Short mmCIF file of C-alpha atoms and ligand atoms in Angstrom, two decimals:
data_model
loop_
_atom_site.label_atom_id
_atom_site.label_comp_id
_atom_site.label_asym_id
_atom_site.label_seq_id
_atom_site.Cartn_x
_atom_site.Cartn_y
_atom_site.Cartn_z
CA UNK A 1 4.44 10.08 30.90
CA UNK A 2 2.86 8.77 27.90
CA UNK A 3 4.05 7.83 24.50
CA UNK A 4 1.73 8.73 21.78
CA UNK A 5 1.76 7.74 17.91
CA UNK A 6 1.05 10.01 15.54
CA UNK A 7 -0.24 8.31 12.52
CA UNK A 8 -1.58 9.13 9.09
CA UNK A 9 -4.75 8.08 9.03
CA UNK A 10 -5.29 8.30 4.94
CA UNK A 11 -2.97 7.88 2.11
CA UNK A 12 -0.64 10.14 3.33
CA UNK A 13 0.30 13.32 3.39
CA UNK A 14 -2.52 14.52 5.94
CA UNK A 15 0.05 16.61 7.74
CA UNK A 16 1.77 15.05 10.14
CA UNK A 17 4.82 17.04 10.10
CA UNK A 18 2.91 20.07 11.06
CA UNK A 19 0.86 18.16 13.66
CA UNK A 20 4.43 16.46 14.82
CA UNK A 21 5.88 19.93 14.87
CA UNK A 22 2.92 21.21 16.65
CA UNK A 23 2.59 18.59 19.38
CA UNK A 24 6.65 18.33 19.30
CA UNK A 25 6.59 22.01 21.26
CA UNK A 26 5.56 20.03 24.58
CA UNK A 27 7.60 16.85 23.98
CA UNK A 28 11.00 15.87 25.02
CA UNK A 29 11.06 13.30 21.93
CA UNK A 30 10.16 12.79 18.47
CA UNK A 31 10.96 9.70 17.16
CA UNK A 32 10.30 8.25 13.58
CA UNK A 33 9.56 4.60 13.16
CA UNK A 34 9.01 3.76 9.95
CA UNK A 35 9.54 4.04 5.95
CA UNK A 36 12.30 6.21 4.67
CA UNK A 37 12.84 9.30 2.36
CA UNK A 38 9.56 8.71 0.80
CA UNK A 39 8.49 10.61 3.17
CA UNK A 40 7.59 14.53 2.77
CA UNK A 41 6.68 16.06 5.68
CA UNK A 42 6.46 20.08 5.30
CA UNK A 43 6.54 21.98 8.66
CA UNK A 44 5.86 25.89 8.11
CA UNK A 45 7.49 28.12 10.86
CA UNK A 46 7.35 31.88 10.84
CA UNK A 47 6.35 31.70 6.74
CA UNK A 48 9.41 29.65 6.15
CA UNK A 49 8.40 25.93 5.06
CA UNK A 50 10.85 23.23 5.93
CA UNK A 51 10.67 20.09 4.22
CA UNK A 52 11.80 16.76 6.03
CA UNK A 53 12.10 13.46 4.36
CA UNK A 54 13.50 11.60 6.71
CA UNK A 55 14.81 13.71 9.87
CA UNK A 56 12.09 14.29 12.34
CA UNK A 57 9.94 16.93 12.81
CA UNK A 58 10.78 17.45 15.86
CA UNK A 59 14.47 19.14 14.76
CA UNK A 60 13.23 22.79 14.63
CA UNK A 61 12.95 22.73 18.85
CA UNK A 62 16.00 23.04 19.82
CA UNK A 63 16.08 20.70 22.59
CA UNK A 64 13.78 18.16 21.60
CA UNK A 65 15.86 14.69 20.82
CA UNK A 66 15.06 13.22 17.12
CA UNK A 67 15.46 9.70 16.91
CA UNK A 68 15.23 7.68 13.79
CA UNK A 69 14.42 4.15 14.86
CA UNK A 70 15.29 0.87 13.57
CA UNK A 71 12.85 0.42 11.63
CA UNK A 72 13.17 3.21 9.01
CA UNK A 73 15.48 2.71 6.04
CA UNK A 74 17.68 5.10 5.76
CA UNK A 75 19.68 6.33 2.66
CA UNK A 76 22.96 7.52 4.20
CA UNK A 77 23.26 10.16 1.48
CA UNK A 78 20.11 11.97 1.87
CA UNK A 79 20.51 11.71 5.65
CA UNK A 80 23.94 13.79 5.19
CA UNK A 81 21.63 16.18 3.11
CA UNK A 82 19.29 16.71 4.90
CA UNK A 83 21.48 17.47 8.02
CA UNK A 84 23.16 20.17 5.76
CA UNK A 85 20.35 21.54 4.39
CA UNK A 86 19.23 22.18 8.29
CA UNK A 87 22.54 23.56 9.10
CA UNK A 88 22.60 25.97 6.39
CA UNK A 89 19.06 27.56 8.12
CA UNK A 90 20.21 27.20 11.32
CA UNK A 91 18.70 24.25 12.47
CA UNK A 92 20.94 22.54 14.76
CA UNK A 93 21.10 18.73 14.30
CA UNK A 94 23.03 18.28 17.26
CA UNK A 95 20.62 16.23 18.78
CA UNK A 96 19.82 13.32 16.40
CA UNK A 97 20.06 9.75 16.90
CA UNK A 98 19.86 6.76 14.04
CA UNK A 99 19.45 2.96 15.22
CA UNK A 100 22.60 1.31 14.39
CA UNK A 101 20.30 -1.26 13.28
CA UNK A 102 17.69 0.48 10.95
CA UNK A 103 18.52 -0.68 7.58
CA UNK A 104 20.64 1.32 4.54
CA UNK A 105 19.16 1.96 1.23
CA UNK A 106 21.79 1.53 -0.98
CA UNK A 107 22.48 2.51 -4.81
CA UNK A 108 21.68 -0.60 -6.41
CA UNK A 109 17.90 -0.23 -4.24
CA UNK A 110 17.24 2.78 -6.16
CA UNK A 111 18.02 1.39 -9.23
CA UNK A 112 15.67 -1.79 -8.61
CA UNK A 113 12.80 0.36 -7.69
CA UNK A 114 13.05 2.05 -11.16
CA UNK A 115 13.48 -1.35 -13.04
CA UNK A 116 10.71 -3.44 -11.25
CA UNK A 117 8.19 -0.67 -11.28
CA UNK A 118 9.14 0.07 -15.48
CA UNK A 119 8.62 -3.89 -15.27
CA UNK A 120 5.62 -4.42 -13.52
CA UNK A 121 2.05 -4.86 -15.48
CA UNK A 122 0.38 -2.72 -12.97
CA UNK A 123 2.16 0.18 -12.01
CA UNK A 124 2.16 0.99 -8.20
CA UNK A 125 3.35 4.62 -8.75
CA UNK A 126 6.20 4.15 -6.21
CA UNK A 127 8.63 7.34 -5.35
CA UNK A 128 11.10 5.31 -6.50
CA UNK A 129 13.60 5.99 -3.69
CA UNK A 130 14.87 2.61 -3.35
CA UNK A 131 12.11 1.66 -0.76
CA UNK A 132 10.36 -1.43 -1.35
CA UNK A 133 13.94 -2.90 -2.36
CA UNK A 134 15.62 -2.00 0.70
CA UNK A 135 12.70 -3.50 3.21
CA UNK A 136 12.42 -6.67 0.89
CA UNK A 137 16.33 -7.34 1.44
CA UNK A 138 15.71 -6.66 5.75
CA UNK A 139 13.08 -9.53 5.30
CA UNK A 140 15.31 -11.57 3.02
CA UNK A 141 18.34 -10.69 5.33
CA UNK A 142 20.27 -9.31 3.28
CA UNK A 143 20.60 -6.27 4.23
CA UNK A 144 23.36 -3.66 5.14
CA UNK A 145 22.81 -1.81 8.61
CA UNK A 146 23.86 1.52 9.80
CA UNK A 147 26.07 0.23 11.64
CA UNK A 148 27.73 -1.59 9.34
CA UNK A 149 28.75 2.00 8.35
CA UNK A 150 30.69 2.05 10.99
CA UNK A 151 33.94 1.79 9.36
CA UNK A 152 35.25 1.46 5.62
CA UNK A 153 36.12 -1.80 6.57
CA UNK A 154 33.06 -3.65 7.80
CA UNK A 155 31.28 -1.71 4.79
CA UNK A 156 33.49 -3.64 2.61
CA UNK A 157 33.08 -6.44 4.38
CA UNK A 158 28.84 -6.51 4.22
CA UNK A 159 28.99 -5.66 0.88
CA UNK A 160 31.18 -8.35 -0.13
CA UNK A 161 29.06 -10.44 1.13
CA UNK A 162 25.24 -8.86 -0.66
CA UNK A 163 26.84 -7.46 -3.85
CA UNK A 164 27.92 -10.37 -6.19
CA UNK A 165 24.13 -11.29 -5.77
CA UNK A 166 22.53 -8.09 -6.61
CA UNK A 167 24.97 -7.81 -9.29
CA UNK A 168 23.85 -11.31 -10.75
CA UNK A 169 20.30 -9.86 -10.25
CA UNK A 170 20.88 -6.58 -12.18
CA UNK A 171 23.14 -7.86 -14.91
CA UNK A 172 21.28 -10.95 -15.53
CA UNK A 173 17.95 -9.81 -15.23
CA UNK A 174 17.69 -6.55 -16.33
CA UNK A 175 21.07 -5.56 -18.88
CA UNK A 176 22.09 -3.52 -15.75
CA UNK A 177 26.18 -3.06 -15.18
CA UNK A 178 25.70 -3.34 -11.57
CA UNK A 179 28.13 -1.62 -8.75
CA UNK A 180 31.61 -2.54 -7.79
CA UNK A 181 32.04 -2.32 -3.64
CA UNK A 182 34.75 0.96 -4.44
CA UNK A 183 31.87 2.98 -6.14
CA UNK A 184 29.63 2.33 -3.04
CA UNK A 185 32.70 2.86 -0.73
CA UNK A 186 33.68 6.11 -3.33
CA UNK A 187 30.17 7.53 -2.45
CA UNK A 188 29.59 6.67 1.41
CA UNK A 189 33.03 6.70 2.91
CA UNK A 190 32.78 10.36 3.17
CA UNK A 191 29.57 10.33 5.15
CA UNK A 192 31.58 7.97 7.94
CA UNK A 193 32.39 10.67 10.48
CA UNK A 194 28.84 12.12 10.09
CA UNK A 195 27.06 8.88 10.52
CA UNK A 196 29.29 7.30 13.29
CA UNK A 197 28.63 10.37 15.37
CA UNK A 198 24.72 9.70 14.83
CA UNK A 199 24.81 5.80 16.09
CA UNK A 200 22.43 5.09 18.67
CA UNK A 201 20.18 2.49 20.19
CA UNK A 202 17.08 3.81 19.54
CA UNK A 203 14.86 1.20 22.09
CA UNK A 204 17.22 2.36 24.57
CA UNK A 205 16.96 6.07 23.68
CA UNK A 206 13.07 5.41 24.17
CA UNK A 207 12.52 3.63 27.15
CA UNK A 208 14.89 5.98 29.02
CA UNK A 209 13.35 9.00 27.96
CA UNK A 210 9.90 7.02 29.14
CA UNK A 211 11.03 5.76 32.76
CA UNK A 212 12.54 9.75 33.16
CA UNK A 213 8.81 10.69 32.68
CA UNK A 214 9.26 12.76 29.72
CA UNK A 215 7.29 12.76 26.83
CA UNK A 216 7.93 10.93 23.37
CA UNK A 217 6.20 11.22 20.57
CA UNK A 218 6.24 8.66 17.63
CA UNK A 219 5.93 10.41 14.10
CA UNK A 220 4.16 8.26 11.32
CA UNK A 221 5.11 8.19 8.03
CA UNK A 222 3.28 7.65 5.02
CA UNK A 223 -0.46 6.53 6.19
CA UNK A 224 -2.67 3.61 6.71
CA UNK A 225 -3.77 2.83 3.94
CA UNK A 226 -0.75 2.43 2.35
CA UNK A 227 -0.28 -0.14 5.39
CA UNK A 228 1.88 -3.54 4.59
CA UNK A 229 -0.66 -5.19 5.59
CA UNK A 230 -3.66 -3.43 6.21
CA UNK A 231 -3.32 -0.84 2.89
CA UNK A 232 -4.68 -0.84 -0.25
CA UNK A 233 -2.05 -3.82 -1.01
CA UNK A 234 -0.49 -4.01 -3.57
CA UNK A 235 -1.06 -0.15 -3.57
CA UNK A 236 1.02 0.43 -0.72
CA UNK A 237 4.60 1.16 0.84
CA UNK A 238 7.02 -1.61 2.19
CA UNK A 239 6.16 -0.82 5.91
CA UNK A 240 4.34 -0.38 9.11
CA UNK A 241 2.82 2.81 8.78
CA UNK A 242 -0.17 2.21 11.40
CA UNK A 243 0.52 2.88 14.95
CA UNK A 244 1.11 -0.67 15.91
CA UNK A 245 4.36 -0.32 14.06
CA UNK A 246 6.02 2.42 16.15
CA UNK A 247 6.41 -1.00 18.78
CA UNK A 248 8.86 -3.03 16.44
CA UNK A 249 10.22 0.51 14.59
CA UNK A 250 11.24 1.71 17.22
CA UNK A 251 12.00 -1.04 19.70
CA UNK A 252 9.53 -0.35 22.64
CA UNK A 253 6.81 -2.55 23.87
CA UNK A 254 3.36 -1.83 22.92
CA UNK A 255 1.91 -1.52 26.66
CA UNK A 256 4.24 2.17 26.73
CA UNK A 257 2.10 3.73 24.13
CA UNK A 258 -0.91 5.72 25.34
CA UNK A 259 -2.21 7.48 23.16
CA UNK A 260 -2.50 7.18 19.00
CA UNK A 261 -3.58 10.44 17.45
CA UNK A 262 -4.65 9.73 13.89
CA UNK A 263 -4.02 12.88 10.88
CA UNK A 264 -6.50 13.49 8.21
CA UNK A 265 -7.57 16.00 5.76
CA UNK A 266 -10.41 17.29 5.64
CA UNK A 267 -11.25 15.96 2.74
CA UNK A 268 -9.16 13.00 1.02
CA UNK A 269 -6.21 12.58 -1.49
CA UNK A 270 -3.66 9.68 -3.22
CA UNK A 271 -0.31 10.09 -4.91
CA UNK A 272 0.13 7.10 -7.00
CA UNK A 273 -1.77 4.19 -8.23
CA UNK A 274 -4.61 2.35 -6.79
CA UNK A 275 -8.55 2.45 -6.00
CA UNK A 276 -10.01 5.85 -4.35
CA UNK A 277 -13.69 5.90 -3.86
CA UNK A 278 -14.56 9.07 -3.62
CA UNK A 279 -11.61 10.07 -6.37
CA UNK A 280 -12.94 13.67 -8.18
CA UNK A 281 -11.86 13.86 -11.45
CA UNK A 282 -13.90 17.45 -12.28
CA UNK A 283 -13.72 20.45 -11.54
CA UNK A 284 -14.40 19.79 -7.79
CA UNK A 285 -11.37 18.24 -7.38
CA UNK A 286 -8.91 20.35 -9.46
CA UNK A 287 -10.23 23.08 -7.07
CA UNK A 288 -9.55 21.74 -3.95
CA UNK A 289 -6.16 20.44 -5.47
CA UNK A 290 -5.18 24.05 -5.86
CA UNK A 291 -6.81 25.98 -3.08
CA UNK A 292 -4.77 22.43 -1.07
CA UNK A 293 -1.98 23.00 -2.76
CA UNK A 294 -1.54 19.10 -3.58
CA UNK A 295 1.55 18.76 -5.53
CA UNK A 296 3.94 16.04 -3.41
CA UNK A 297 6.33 16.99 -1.28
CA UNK A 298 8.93 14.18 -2.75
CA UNK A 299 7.80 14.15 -5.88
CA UNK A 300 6.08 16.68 -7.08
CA UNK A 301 3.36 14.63 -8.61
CA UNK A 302 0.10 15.79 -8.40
CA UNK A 303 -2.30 14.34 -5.90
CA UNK A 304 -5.75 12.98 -6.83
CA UNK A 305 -8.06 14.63 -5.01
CA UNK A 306 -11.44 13.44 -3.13
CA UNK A 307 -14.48 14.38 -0.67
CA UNK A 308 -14.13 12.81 3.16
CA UNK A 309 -14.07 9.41 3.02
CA UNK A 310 -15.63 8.12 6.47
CA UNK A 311 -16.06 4.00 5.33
CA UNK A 312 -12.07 4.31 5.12
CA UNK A 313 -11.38 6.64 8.25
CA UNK A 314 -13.31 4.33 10.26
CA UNK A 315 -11.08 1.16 9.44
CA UNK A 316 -7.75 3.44 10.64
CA UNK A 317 -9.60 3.95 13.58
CA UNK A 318 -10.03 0.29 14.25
CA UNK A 319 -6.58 -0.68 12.62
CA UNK A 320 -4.81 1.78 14.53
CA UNK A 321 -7.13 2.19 17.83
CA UNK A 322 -7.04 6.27 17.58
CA UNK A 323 -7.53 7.45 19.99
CA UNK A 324 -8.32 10.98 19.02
CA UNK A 325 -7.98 12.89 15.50
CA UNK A 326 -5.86 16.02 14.14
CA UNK A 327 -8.20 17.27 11.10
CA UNK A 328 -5.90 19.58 8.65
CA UNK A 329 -6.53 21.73 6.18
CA UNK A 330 -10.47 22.73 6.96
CA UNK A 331 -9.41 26.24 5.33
CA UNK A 332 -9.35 24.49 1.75
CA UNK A 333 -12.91 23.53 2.09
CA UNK A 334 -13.84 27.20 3.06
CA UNK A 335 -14.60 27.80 -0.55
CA UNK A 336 -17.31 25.54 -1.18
CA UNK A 337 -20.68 25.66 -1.01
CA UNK A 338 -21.82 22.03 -0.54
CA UNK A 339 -19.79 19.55 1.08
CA UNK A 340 -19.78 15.78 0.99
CA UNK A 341 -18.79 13.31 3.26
CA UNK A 342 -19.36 9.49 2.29
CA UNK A 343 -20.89 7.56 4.76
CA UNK A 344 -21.21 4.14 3.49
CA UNK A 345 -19.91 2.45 0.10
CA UNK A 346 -22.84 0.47 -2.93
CA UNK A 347 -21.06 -2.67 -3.82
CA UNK A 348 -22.78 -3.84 -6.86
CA UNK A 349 -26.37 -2.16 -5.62
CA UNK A 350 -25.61 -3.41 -1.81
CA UNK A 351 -24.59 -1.21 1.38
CA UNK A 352 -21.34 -1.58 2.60
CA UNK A 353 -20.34 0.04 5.76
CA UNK A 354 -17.29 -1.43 6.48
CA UNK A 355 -13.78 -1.13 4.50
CA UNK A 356 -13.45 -4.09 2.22
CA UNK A 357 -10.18 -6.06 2.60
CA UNK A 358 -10.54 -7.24 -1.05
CA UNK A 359 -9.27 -4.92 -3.92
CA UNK A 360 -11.27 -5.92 -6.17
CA UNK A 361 -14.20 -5.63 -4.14
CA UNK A 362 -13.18 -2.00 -3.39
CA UNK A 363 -12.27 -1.05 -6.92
CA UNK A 364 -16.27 -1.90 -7.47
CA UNK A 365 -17.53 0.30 -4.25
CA UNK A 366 -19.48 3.78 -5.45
CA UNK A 367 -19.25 6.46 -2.60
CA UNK A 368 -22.45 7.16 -0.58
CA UNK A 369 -22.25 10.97 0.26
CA UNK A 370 -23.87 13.15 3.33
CA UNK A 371 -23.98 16.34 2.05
CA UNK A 372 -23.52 19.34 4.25
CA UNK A 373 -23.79 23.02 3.67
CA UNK A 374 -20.27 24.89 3.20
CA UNK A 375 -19.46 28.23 5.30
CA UNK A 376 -18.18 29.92 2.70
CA UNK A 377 -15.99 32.37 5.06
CA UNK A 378 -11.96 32.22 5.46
CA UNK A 379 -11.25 30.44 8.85
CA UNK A 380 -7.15 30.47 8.09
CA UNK A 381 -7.31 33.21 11.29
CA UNK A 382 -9.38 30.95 13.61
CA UNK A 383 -8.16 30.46 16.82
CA UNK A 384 -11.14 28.97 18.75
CA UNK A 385 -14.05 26.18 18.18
CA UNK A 386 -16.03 28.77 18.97
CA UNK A 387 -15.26 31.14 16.60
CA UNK A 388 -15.64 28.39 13.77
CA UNK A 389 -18.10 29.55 11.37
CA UNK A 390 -21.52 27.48 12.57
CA UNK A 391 -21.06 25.24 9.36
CA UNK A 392 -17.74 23.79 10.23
CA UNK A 393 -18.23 23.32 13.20
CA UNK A 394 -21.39 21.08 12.13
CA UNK A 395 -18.98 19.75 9.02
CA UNK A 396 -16.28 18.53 12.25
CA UNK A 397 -19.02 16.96 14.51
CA UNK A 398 -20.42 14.84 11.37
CA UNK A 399 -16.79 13.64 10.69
CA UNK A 400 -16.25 12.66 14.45
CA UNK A 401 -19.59 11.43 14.25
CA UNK A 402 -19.52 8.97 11.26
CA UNK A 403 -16.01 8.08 11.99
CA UNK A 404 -16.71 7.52 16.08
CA UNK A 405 -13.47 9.40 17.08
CA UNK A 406 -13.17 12.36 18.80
CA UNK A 407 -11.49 15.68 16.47
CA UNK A 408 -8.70 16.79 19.61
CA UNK A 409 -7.33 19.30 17.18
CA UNK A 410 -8.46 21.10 13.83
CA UNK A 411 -5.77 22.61 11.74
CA UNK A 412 -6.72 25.65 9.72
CA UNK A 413 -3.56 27.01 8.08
CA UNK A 414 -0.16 25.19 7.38
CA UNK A 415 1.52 27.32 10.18
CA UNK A 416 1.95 26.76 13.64
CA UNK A 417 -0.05 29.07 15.00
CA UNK A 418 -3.16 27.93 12.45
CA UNK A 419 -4.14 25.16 14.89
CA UNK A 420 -7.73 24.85 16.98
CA UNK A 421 -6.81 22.60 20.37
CA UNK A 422 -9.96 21.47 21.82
CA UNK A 423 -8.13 18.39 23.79
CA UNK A 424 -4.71 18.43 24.34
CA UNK A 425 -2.52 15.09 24.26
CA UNK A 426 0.10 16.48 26.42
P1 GDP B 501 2.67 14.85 5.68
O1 GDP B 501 3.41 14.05 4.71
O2 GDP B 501 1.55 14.10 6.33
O3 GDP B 501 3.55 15.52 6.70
O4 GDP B 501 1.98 16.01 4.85
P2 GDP B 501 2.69 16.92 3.72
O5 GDP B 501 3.60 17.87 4.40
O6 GDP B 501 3.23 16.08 2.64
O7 GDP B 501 1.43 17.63 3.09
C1 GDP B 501 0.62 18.47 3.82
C2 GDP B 501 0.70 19.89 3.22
O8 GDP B 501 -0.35 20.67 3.74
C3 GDP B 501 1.97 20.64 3.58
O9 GDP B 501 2.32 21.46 2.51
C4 GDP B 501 1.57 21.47 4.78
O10 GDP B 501 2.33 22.66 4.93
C5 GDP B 501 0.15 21.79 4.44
N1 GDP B 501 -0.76 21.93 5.59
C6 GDP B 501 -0.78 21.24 6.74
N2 GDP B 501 -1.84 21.59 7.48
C7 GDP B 501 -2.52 22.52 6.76
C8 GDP B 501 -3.75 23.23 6.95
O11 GDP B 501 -4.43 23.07 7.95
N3 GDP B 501 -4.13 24.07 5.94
C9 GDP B 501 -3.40 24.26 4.83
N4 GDP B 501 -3.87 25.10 3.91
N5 GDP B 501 -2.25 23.61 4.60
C10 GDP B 501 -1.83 22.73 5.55
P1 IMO B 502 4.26 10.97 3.65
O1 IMO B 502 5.04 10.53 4.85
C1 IMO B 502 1.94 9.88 0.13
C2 IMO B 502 3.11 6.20 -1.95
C3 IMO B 502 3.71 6.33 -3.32
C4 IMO B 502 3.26 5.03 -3.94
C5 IMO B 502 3.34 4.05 -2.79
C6 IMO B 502 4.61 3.22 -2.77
O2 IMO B 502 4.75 12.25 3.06
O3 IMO B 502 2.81 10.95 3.94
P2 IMO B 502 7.13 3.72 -2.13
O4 IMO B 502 8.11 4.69 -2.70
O5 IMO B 502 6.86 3.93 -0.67
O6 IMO B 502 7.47 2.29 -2.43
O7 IMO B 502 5.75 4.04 -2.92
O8 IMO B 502 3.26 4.83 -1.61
N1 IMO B 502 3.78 6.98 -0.89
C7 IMO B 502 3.28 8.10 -0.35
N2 IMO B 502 2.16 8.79 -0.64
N3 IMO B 502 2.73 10.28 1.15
C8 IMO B 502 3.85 9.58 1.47
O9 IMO B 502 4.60 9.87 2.53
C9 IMO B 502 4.18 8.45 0.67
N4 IMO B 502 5.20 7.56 0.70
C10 IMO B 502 4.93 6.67 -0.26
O10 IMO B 502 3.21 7.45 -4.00
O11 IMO B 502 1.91 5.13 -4.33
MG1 MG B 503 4.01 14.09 2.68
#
């Protein structure tokens, strides 16, 4: 049975939780390999929205397993949350897994992400949930693991070892009183029972699941272009968003994964800092902000707001090999009478059809724009290409078109039931 990704293909925030939930309805799995509670992923069941930052979206089936693999960094605290906050609907959470080896975010990472980013000359906009700290002390090795949660005791005993050094870092470098290992221990020894209870292997969880034929799905977080490596760097998150990440996240080898389904709006948007090409800062975009609804789920910042950008959704094509796409949120374009899709960047009067690696070559691009005529109807009730007004359906075909990737499911409505199959993963 095959293991697919399921990967932002934009900025994030395309969706994937309601695509996850979606797809998660014929899976035995749903697994989350990367990032942390930066994360907002809304999933709208029966007019009630759920809002996940870190547990998988797979948690409203009630027999799907939800696995949060090794590499996501978890904060113990809003794990425990989050759990409760399920509970209290009555959302079983029976059936979730954490790698003993994904890393902790710990108090004195929140604190750094608000100091370096009030520090920095050029703002990245981060959520400042502790994030970028917490990967850069996995890479350093200094990090805490979940299981080093295990016990009181060998939490005393990491932290002994990382704390005199963050506190040097903290007090010396930013006026900071830093932690003493009984505050940490004050504020996590009560989550013990919870989190011991939740220790898992996650690669082992995974490739079981896989040789017993059943189906796993890999939920993104975050999105491409916010990539490590491949984003809009330094404009980006800490980790592996793109599908090639779910291999080392989650502890599986790349030759099990079949199929990488990449989200995107229908149109594009950013939360925080950093070059967007076909950015609208008019009216345009303040309407499709609202009729989007594009306030973040984490933060509550707005979003900035854009027209399709198909340079951009071409590169997560190639970065991430999609394999097919899950367009959301076609209804907010329903209003408009002329839509634009950009095609191909002007870099200083020259065509430029690929995605430029270079920042400051992108910062430069102008947007290029197909336009197409809008439909002007309500398609939230839609459940059939066929029954797509003529217009979208053309708007669809020139976004599979320009990006090369066939559309395997248009999403027309935030609830489960708003969703167009026209090629099923599963
Ligand atoms: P994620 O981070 O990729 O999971 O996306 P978010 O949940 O942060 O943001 C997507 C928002 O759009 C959520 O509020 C969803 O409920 C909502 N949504 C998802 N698909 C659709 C859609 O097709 N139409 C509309 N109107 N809303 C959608
Ligand atoms: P989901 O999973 C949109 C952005 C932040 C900031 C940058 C770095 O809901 O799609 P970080 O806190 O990760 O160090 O911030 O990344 N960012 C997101 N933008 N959706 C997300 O997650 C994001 N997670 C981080 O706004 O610009
Ligand atoms: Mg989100």
């Amino acid at each position: 049975m095959p293991i697919v990704v399921v990967v932002g293909a934009q900025w994030g925030d395309e969706g994937k939780g309601k695509v996850t939930d979606f797809l998660a309805s014929q899976a035995d799995v749903v697994a989350r390999y990367q990032g942390g509670n930066n994360a907002g992923h809304t999933v709208v069941v029966d007019g009630t929205a759920y809002k996940l930052h870190l547990i998988p979206s797979g948690i409203l089936y009630p027999n799907t397993l939800c696995i949060i693999g090794s590499g996501v960094v978890v904060d113990p605290v809003v794990l425990c949350r989050e759990m409760k906050y399920l509970e209290d609907l009555g959302i079983s959470t029976e059936r979730l897994a954490v790698s003993s080896t994904a890393h902790v975010i710990l108090p004195y990472h929140k604190v750094l992400d608000e100091l370096e980013e009030a520090d920095r000359l050029e703002k990245i906009g981060t959520t400042g949930r502790g994030i970028g700290p917490a990967y850069a002390d996995k890479y350093a090795r200094n990090g805490i693991r979940m299981r080093d949660l295990q016990s009181e005791e060998s939490l005393r005993r990491a932290l002994d070892v990382v704390l005199p050094q963050k506190n040097k870092l903290l007090q010396k470098l930013y006026d900071h009183p830093g932690f003493t290992v009984d505050q940490i221990l004050d504020e996590f020894s009560p989550l013990g029972p919870t989190i011991r209870r939740l220790l898992s292997d996650s690669s082992l969880l995974v490739e079981t699941a896989y040789r017993k034929g059943q189906r796993v799905l890999c939920e993104g977080a975050q999105g491409t272009l916010l990539d490590i490596d491949h984003g809009t760097y330094p404009f980006v998150t800490s980790s592996s968003p793109t599908a090639g990440g779910a291999a080392p996240g989650l502890g599986i080898g790349p030759t099990r994964i079949s199929q990488v389904v990449g989200v995107v709006k229908a149109y594009t948007t950013r939360v925080g800092e950093g070059p967007f090409v076909t950015e609208l800062r008019d009216e345009i975009g303040q309407a499709i902000r609202d009729r989007g609804k594009e306030y973040g789920t984490t933060t509550g910042r707005p979003r900035r707001c854009g027209w399709f950008d198909a340079v951009m959704a071409r590169y997560s094509v190639r970065i991430n090999g999609l394999t097919g796409v899950a367009l959301t949120l076609l209804d907010v374009l329903d209003a408009f009478d002329t839509l634009k899709i950009c095609t191909e960047y002007e870099y200083h009067g020259q065509p430029l059809s690929e995605f430029p690696t270079d920042l400051r070559v992108l910062e430069e691009c102008r947007p290029v724009y197909r336009e197409l005529p809008g439909w002007g109807r309500d398609t939230t009730n839609v459940k059939h290409w066929d029954d797509l007004p003529e217009a979208a359906r053309a708007y669809l075909q020139a976004v599979a078109e320009e990006i090369d990737c066939p559309i395997q499911y248009v999403s027309v409505g935030p609830g489960r039931e708003q969703t167009i199959t026209l090629k099923a993963v599963f």
